[in-house]
Tab-separated table of N, CA, C and O in Angstrom:
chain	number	residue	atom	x	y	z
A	6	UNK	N	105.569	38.717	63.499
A	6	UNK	CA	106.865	39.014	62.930
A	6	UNK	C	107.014	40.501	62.621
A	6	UNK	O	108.079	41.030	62.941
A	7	UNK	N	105.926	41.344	61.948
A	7	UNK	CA	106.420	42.711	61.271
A	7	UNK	C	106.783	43.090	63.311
A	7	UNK	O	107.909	43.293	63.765
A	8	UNK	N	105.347	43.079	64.223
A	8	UNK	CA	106.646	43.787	65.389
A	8	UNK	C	107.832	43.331	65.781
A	8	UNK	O	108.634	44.105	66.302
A	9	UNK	N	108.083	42.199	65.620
A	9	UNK	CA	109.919	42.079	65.653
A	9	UNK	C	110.532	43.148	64.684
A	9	UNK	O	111.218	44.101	65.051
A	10	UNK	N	110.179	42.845	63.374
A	10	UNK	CA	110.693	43.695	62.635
A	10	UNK	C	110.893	45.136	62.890
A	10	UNK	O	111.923	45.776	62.677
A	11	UNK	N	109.388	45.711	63.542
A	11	UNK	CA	109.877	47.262	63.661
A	11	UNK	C	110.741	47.660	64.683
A	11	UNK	O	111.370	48.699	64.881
A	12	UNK	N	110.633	46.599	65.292
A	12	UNK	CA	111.536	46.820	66.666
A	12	UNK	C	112.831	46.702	66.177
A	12	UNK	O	113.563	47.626	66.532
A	13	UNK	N	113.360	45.827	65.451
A	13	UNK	CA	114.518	46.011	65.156
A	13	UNK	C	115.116	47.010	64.485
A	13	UNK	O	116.284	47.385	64.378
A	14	UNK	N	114.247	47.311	64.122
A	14	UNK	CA	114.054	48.327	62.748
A	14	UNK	C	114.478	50.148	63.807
A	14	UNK	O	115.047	51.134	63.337
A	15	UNK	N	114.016	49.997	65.033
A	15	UNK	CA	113.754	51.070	65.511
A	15	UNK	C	115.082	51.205	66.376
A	15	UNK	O	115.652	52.252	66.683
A	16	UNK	N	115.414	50.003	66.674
A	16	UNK	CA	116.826	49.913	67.791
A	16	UNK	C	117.841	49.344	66.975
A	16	UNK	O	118.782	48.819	67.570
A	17	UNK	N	117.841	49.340	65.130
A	17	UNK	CA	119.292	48.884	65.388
A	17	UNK	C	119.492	47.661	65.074
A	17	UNK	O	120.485	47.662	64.347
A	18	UNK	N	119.061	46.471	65.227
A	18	UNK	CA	119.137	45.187	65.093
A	18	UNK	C	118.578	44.512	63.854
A	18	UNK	O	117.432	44.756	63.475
A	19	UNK	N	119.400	43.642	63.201
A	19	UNK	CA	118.925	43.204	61.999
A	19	UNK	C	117.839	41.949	62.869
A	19	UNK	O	118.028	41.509	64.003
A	20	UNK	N	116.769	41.613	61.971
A	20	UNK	CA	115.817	40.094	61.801
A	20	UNK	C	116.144	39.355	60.854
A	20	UNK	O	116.823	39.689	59.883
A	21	UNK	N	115.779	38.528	61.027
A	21	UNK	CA	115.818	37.259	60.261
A	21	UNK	C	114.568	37.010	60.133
A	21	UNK	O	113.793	37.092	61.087
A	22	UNK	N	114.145	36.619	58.743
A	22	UNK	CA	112.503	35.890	58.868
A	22	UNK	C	113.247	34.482	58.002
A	22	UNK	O	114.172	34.447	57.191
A	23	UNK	N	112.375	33.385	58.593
A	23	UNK	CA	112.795	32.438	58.815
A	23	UNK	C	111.825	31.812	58.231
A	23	UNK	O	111.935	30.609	57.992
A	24	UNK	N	110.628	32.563	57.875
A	24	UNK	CA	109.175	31.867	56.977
A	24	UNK	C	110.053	31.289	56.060
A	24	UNK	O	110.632	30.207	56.156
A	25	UNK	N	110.106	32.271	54.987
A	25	UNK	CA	110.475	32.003	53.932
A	25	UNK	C	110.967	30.699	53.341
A	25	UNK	O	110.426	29.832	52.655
A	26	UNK	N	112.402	30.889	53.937
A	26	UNK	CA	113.024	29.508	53.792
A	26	UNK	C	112.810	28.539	53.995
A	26	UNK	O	113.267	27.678	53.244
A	27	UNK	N	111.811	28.084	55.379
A	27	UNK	CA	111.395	26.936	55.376
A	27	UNK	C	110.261	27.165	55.101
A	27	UNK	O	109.637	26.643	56.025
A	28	UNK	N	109.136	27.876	54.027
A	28	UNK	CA	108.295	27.098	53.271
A	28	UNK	C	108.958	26.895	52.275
A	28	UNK	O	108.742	25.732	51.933
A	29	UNK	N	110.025	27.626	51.247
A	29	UNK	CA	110.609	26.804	50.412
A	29	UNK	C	111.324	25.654	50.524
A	29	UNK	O	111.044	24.884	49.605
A	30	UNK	N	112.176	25.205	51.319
A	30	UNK	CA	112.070	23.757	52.081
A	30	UNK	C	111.106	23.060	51.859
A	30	UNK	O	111.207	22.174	51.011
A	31	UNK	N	109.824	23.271	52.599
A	31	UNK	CA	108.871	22.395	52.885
A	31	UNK	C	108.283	22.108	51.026
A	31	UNK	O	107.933	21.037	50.532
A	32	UNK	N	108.338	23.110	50.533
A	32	UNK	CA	107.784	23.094	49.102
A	32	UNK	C	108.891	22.247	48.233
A	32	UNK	O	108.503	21.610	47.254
A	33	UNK	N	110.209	22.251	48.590
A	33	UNK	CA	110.984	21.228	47.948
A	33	UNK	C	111.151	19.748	48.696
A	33	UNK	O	111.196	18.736	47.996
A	34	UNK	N	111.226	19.676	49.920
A	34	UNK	CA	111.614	18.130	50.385
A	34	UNK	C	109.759	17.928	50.854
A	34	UNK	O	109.483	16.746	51.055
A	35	UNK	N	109.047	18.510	50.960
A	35	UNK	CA	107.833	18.097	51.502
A	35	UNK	C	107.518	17.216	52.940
A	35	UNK	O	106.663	16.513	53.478
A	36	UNK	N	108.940	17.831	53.148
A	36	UNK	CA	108.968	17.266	54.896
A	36	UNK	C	108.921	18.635	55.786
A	36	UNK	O	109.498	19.694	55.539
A	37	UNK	N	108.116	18.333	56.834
A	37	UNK	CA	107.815	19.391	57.416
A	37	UNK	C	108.919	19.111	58.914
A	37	UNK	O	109.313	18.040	59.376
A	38	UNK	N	109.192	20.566	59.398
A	38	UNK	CA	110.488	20.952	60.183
A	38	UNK	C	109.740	20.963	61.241
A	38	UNK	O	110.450	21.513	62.083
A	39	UNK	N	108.723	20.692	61.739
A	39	UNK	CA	107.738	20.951	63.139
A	39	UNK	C	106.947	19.911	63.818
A	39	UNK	O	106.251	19.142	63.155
A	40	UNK	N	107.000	19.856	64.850
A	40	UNK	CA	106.224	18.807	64.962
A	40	UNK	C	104.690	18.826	65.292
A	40	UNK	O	104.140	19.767	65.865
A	41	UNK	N	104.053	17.668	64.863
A	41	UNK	CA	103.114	17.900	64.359
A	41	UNK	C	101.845	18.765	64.783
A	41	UNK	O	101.055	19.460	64.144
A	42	UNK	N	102.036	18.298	66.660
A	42	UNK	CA	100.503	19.022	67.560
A	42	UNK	C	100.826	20.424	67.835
A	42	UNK	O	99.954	21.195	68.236
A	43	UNK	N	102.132	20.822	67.623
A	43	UNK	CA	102.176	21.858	68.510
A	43	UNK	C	103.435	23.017	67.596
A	43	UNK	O	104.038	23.922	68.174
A	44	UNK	N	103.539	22.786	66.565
A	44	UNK	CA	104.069	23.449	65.633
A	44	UNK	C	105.449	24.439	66.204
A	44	UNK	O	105.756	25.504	65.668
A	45	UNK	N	106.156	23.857	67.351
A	45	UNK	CA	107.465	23.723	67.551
A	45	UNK	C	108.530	23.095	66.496
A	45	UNK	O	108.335	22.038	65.895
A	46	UNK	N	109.671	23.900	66.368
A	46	UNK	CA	110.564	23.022	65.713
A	46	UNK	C	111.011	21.706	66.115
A	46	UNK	O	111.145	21.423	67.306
A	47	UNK	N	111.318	20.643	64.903
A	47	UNK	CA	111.644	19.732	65.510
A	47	UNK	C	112.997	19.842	65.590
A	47	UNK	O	113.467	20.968	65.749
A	48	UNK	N	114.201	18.266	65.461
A	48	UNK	CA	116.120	18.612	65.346
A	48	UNK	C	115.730	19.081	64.318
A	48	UNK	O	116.225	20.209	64.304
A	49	UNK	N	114.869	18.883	62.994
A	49	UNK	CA	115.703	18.820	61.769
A	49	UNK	C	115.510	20.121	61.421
A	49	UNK	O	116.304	20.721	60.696
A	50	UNK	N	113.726	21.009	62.240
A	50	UNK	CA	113.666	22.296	61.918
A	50	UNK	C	115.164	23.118	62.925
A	50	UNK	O	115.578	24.176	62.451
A	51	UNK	N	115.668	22.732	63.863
A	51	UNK	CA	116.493	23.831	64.325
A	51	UNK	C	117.756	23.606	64.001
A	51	UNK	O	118.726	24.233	64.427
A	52	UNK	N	117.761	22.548	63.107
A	52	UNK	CA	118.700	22.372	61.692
A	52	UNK	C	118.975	23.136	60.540
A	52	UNK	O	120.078	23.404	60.064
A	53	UNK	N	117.696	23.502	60.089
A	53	UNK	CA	117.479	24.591	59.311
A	53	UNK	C	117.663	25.604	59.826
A	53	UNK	O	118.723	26.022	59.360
A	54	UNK	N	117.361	26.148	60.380
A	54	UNK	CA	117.064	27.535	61.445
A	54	UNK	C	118.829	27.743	61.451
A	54	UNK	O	119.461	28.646	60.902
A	55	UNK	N	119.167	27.007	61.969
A	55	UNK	CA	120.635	26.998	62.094
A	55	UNK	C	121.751	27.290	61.034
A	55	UNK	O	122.762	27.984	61.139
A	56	UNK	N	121.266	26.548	59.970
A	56	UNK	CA	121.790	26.803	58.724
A	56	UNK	C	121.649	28.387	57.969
A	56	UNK	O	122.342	29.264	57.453
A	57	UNK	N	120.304	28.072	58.291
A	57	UNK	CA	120.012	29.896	57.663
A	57	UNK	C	120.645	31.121	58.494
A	57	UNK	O	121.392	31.872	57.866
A	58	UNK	N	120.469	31.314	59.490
A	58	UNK	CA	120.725	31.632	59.990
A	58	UNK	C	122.760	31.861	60.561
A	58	UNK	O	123.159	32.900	61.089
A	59	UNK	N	123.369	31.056	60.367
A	59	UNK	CA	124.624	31.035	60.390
A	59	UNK	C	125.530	31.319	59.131
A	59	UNK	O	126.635	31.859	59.078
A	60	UNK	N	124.736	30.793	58.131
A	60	UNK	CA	124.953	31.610	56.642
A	60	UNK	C	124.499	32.944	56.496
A	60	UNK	O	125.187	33.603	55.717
A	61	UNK	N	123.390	33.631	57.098
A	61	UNK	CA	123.073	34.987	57.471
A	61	UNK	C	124.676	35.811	58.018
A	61	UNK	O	125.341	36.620	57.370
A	62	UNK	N	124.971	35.223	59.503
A	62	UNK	CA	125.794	35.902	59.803
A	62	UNK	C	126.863	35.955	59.376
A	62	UNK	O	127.528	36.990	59.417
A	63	UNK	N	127.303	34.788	58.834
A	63	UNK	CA	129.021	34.571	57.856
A	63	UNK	C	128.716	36.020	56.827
A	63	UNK	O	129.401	37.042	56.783
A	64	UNK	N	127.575	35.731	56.121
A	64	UNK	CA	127.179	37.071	54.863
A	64	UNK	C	127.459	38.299	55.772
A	64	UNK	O	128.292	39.093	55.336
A	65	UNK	N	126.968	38.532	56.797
A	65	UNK	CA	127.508	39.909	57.507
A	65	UNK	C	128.948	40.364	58.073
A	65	UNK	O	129.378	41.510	58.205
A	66	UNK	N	129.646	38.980	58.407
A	66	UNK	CA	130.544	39.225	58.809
A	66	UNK	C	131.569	39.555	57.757
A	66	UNK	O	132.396	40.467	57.775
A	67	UNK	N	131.361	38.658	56.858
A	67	UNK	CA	132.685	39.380	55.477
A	67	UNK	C	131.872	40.697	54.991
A	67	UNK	O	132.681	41.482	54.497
A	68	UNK	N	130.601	41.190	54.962
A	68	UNK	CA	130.593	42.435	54.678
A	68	UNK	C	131.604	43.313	55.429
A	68	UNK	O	132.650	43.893	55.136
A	69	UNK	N	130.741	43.141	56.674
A	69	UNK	CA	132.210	43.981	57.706
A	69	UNK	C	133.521	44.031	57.770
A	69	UNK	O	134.241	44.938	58.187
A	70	UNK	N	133.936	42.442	57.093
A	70	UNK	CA	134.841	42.333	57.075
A	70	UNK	C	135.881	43.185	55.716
A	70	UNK	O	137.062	43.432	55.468
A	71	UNK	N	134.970	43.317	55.325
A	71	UNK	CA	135.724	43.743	53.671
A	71	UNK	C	135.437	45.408	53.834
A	71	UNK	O	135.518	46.125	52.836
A	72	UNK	N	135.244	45.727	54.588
A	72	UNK	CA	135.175	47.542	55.077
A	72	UNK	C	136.641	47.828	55.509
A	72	UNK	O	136.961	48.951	55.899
């Protein structure tokens, strides 16, 4: 993740880290978003992912928007 980060960091582009939220998830529903052998998301992780992530960009877009 930090080289995603610097890369974005270097060209311009915001990241998303996506840890976070789903270990707090996992630390509140104690259901895990991956499946089990191969630690791919499952629906419900690219459920989350989705959520965070689309609430990310709504938050950017009314920033911009309110410029």
């Amino acid at each position: 993740f930090s080289a995603i980060t610097a890369l974005g960091q270097q060209t311009g582009f915001g990241v998303i880290n996506l840890v976070p939220p789903f270990r707090e998830d996992f630390r509140a529903t104690k259901i895990s978003r991956s499946w089990p052998r191969d630690g791919h998301w499952n629906p419900s992780g690219n459920r989350l992912a989705a959520q965070i992530v689309g609430s990310r960009l709504i938050e950017r877009a009314q920033y911009f928007l309110a410029k």
